[in-house]
Coordinates of C-alpha atoms and ligand atoms in Angstrom, one line a residue:
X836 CA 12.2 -120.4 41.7
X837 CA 12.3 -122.7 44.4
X838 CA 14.8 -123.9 46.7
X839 CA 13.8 -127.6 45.1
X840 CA 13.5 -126.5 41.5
X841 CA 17.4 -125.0 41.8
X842 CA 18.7 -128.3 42.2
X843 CA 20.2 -129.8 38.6
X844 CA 19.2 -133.5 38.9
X845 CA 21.4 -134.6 36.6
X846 CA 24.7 -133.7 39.0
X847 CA 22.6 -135.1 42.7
X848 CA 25.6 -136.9 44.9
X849 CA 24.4 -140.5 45.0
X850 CA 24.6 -141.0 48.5
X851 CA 24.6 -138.2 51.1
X852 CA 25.8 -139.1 55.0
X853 CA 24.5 -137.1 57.5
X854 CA 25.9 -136.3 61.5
X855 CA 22.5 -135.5 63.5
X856 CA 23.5 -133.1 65.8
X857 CA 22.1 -130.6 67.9
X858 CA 19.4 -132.6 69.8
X859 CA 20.1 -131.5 73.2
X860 CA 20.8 -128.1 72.9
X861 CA 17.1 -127.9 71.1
X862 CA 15.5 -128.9 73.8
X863 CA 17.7 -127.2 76.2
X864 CA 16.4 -124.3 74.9
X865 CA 12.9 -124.6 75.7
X866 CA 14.1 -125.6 78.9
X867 CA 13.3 -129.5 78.2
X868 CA 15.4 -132.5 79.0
X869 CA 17.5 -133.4 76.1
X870 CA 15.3 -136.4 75.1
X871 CA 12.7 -134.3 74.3
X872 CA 15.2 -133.4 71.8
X873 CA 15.8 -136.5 70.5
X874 CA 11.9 -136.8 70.0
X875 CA 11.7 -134.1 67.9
X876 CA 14.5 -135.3 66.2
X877 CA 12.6 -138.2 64.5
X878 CA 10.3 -135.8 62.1
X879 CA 13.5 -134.5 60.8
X880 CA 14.4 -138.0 60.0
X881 CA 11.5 -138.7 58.0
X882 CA 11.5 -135.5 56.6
X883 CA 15.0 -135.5 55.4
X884 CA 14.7 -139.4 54.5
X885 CA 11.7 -138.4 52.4
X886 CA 13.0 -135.1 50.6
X887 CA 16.3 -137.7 49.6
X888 CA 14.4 -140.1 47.9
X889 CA 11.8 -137.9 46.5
X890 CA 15.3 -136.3 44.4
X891 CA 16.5 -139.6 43.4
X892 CA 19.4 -139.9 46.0
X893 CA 20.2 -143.5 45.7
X894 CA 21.6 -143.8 49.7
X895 CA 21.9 -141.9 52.5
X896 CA 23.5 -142.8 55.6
X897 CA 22.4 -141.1 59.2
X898 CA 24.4 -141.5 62.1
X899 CA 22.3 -142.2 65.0
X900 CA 24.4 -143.5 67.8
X901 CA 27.8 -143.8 68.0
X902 CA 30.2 -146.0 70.0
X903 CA 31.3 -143.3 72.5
X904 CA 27.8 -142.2 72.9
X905 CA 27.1 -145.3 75.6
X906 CA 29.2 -142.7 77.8
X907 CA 25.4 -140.9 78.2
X908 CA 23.6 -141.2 81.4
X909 CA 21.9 -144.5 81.2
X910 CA 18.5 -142.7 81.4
X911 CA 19.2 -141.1 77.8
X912 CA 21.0 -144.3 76.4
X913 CA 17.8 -145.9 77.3
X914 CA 15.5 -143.6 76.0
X915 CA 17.3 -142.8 72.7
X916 CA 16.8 -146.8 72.5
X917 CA 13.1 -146.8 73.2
X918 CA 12.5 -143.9 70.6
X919 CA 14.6 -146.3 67.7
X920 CA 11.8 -149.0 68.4
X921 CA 9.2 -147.2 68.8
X922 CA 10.2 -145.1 65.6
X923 CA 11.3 -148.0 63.0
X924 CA 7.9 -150.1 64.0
X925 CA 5.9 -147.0 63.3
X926 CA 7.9 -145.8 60.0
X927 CA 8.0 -149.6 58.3
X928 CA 5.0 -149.1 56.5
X929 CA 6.3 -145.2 55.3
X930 CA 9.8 -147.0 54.0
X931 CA 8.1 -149.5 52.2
X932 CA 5.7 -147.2 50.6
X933 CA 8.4 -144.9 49.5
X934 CA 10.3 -148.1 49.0
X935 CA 13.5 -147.3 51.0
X936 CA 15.3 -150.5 52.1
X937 CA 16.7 -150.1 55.4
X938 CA 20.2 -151.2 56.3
X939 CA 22.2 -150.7 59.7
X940 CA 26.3 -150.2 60.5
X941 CA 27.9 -150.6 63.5
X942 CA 28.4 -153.0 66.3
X943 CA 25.0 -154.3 66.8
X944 CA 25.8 -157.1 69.1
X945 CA 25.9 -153.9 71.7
X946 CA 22.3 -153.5 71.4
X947 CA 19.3 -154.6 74.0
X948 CA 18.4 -157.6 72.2
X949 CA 14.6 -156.7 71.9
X950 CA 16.3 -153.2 69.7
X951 CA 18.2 -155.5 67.6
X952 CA 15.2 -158.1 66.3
X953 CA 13.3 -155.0 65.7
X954 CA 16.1 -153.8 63.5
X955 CA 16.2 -157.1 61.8
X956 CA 12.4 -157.1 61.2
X957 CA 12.6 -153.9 59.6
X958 CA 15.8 -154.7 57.4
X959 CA 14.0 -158.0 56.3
X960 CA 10.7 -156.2 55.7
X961 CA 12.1 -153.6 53.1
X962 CA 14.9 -155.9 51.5
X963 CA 12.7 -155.7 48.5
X964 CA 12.8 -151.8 48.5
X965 CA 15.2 -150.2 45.8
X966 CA 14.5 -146.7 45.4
X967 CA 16.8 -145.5 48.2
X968 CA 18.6 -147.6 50.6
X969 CA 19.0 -145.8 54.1
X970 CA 21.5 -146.8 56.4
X971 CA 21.1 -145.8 60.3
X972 CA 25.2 -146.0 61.7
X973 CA 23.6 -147.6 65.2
X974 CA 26.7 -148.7 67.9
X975 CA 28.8 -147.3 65.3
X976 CA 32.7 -145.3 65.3
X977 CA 34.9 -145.6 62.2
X978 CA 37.9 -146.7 64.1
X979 CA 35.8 -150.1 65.6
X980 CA 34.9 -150.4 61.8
X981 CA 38.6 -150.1 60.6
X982 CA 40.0 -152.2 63.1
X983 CA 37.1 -155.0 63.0
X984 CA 38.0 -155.2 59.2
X985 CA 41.5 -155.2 59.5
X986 CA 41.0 -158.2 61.8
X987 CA 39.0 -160.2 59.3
X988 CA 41.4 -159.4 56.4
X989 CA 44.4 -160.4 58.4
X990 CA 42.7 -163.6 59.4
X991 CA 42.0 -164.3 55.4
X992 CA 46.1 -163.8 55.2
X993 CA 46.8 -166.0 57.9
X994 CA 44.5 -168.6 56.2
X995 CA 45.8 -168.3 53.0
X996 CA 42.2 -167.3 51.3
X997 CA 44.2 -164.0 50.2
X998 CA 48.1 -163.0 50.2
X999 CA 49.3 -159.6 50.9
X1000 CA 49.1 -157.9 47.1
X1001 CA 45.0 -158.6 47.3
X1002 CA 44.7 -156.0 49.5
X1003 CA 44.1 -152.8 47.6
X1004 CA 41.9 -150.4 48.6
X1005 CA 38.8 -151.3 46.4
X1006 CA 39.1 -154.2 48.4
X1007 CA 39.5 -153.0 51.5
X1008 CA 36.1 -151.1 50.9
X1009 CA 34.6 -154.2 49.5
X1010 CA 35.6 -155.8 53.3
X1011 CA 34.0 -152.8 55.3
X1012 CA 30.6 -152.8 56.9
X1013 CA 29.4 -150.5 54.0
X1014 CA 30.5 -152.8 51.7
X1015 CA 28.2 -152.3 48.3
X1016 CA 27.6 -148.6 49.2
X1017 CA 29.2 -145.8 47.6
X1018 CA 31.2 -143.4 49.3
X1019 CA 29.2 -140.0 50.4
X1020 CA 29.7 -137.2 47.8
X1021 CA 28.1 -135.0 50.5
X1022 CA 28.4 -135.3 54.4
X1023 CA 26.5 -132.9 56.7
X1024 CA 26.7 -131.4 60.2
X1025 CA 24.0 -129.9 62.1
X1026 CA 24.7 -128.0 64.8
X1027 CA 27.4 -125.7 64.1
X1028 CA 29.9 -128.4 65.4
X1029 CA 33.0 -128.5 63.0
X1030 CA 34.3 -132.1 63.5
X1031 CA 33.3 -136.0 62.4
X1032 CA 33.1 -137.7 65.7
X1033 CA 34.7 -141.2 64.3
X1034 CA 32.0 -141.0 61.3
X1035 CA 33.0 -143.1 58.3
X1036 CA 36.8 -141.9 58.4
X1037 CA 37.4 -143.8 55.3
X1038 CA 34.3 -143.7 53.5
X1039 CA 34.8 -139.3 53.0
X1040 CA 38.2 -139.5 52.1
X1041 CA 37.4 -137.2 49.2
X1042 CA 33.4 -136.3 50.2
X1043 CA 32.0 -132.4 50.2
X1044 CA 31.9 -131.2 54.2
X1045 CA 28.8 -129.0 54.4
X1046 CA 28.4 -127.7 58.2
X1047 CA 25.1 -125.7 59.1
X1048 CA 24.2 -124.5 62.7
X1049 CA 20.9 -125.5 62.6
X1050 CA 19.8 -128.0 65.0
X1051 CA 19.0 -130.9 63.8
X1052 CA 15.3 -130.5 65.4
X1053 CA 15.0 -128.2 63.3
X1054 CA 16.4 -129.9 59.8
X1055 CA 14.0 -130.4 56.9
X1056 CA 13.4 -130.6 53.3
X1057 CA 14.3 -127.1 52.3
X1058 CA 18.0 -127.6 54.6
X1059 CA 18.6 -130.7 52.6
X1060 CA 18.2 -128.6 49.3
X1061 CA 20.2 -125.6 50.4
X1062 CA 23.1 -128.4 51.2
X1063 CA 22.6 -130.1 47.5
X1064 CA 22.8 -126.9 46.0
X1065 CA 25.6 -126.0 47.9
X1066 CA 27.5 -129.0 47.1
X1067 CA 26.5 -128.4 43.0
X1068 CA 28.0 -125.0 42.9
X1069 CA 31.8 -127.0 44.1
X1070 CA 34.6 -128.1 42.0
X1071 CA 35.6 -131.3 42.3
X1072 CA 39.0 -132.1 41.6
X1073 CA 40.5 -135.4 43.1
X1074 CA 44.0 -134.3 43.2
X1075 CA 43.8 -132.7 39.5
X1076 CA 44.1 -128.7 38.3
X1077 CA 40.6 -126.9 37.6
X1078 CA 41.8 -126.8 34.1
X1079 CA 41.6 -130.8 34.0
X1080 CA 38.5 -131.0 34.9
Ligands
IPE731 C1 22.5 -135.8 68.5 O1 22.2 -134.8 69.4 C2 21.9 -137.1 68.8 C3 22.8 -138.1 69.3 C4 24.1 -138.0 69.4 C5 22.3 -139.4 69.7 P1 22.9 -134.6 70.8 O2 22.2 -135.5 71.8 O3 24.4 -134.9 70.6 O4 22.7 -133.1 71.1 P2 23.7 -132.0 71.6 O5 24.9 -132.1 70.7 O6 24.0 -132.4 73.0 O7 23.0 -130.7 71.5
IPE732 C1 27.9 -137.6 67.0 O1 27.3 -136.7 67.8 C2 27.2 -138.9 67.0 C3 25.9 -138.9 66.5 C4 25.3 -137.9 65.8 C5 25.1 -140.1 66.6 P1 27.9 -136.4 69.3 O2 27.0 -135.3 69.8 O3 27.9 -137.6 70.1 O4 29.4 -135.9 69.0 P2 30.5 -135.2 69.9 O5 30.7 -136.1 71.0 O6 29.9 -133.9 70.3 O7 31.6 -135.0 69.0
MG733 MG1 25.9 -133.7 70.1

């Protein structure tokens, strides 16, 4: 039986989130710069993306470049940007023949502006796409998110569009960037690193953590399985006793 045929369709998380890690250390390894790395990072992208939809995972989210990475040596920043051009031109004709709607998160008014209308061309060109809709966290940390939408809800307040007792939690999802999107059943980290790096703090309040330490480089199909299956064989209680459920 294969890795593929173990999964049991009928219990697949309906949107899996994803921390790319590892890049650097990849190519470290065969004594490359780290952007060589990210390079080789992009076939695990498609691979993964592909596999996902393939299953019937409705969304997946991948986190791409977060708000604290602009720390990197300019060099890097600016390749890492290059390769998210080069790579969304190139895979718009892939997305729309697997029909995967693109979407982003994050602060994108931080990106070169040439990066950004390339986003937006890609977003626009698969908006009809509804098999899977994947969403690349680009500029992105969970705490700019929280506090951005805090902002915008406290405005409504002080406008009297909404009082104080609208704001439940269904709503406050309703006002994030990731509004419409499930929260992530299943959240993975390559790399053997054992932390979230200000990914989607809210969204995986109760999501499966699945850590492997293979680089992402090195991620494909078969990884994406052994996580699914992984996350089938858990119990999930949401606060209850395992004779509840
Ligand atoms: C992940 O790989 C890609 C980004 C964060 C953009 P890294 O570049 O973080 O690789 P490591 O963790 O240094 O190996
Ligand atoms: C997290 O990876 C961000 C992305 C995968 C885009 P990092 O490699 O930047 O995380 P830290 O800084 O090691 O936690
Ligand atoms: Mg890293």
């Amino acid at each position: 039986m294969s890795l593929k045929e173990k999964i049991d369709l009928n219990k697949l998380p309906c949107h899996i989130a994803i921390i790319m890690d590892g890049n650097g250390r990849w190519a470290k390894m065969r004594g490359r710069p780290r952007t060589f790395g990210h390079k080789n990072g992009v076939a695990s992208v498609r691979d993964t993306t592909e596999a996902a939809a393939e299953l019937g995972v409705k969304y997946m989210t991948l986190y791409a470049f977060s708000t604290e990475n602009w720390k990197r040596p300019k060099f890097e920043i600016d390749a890492l940007m290059h390769l998210l051009l080069q790579t969304i031109n190139k895979e718009t004709k892939n997305l729309n023949k697997n029909n995967i709607r693109l979407r982003t998160i994050g602060n994108l008014s931080t990106l070169p502006r040439h990066i950004y209308s390339g986003l937006m061309n890609t977003i626009e060109n698969t908006s009809g796409n509804n098999r899977m809709t994947l969403t690349l966290a680009l500029s992105y940390s969970s705490r700019w998110e929280i506090i951005e939408t805090t902002k915008q809800i406290a405005q409504k307040v002080k406008d009297n569009i909404i009082t104080l007792d609208d704001i439940e939690q269904e709503f406050y999802s309703s006002c994030l960037s990731t509004a419409g999107i499930p929260d992530p059943e299943l959240l993975i980290r390559t790399s053997g690193e054992y932390r979230i790096s200000n990914f989607l703090l809210w969204q995986i309040a109760y999501s499966e953590l699945y850590f492997t330490p293979k680089l992402w480089p090195d991620f494909r199909k078969e990884d994406l399985y052994e996580a699914i299956i992984d996350f089938q064989r858990r119990e999930r209680r949401f606060g209850k006793t395992s004779e509840q459920i």
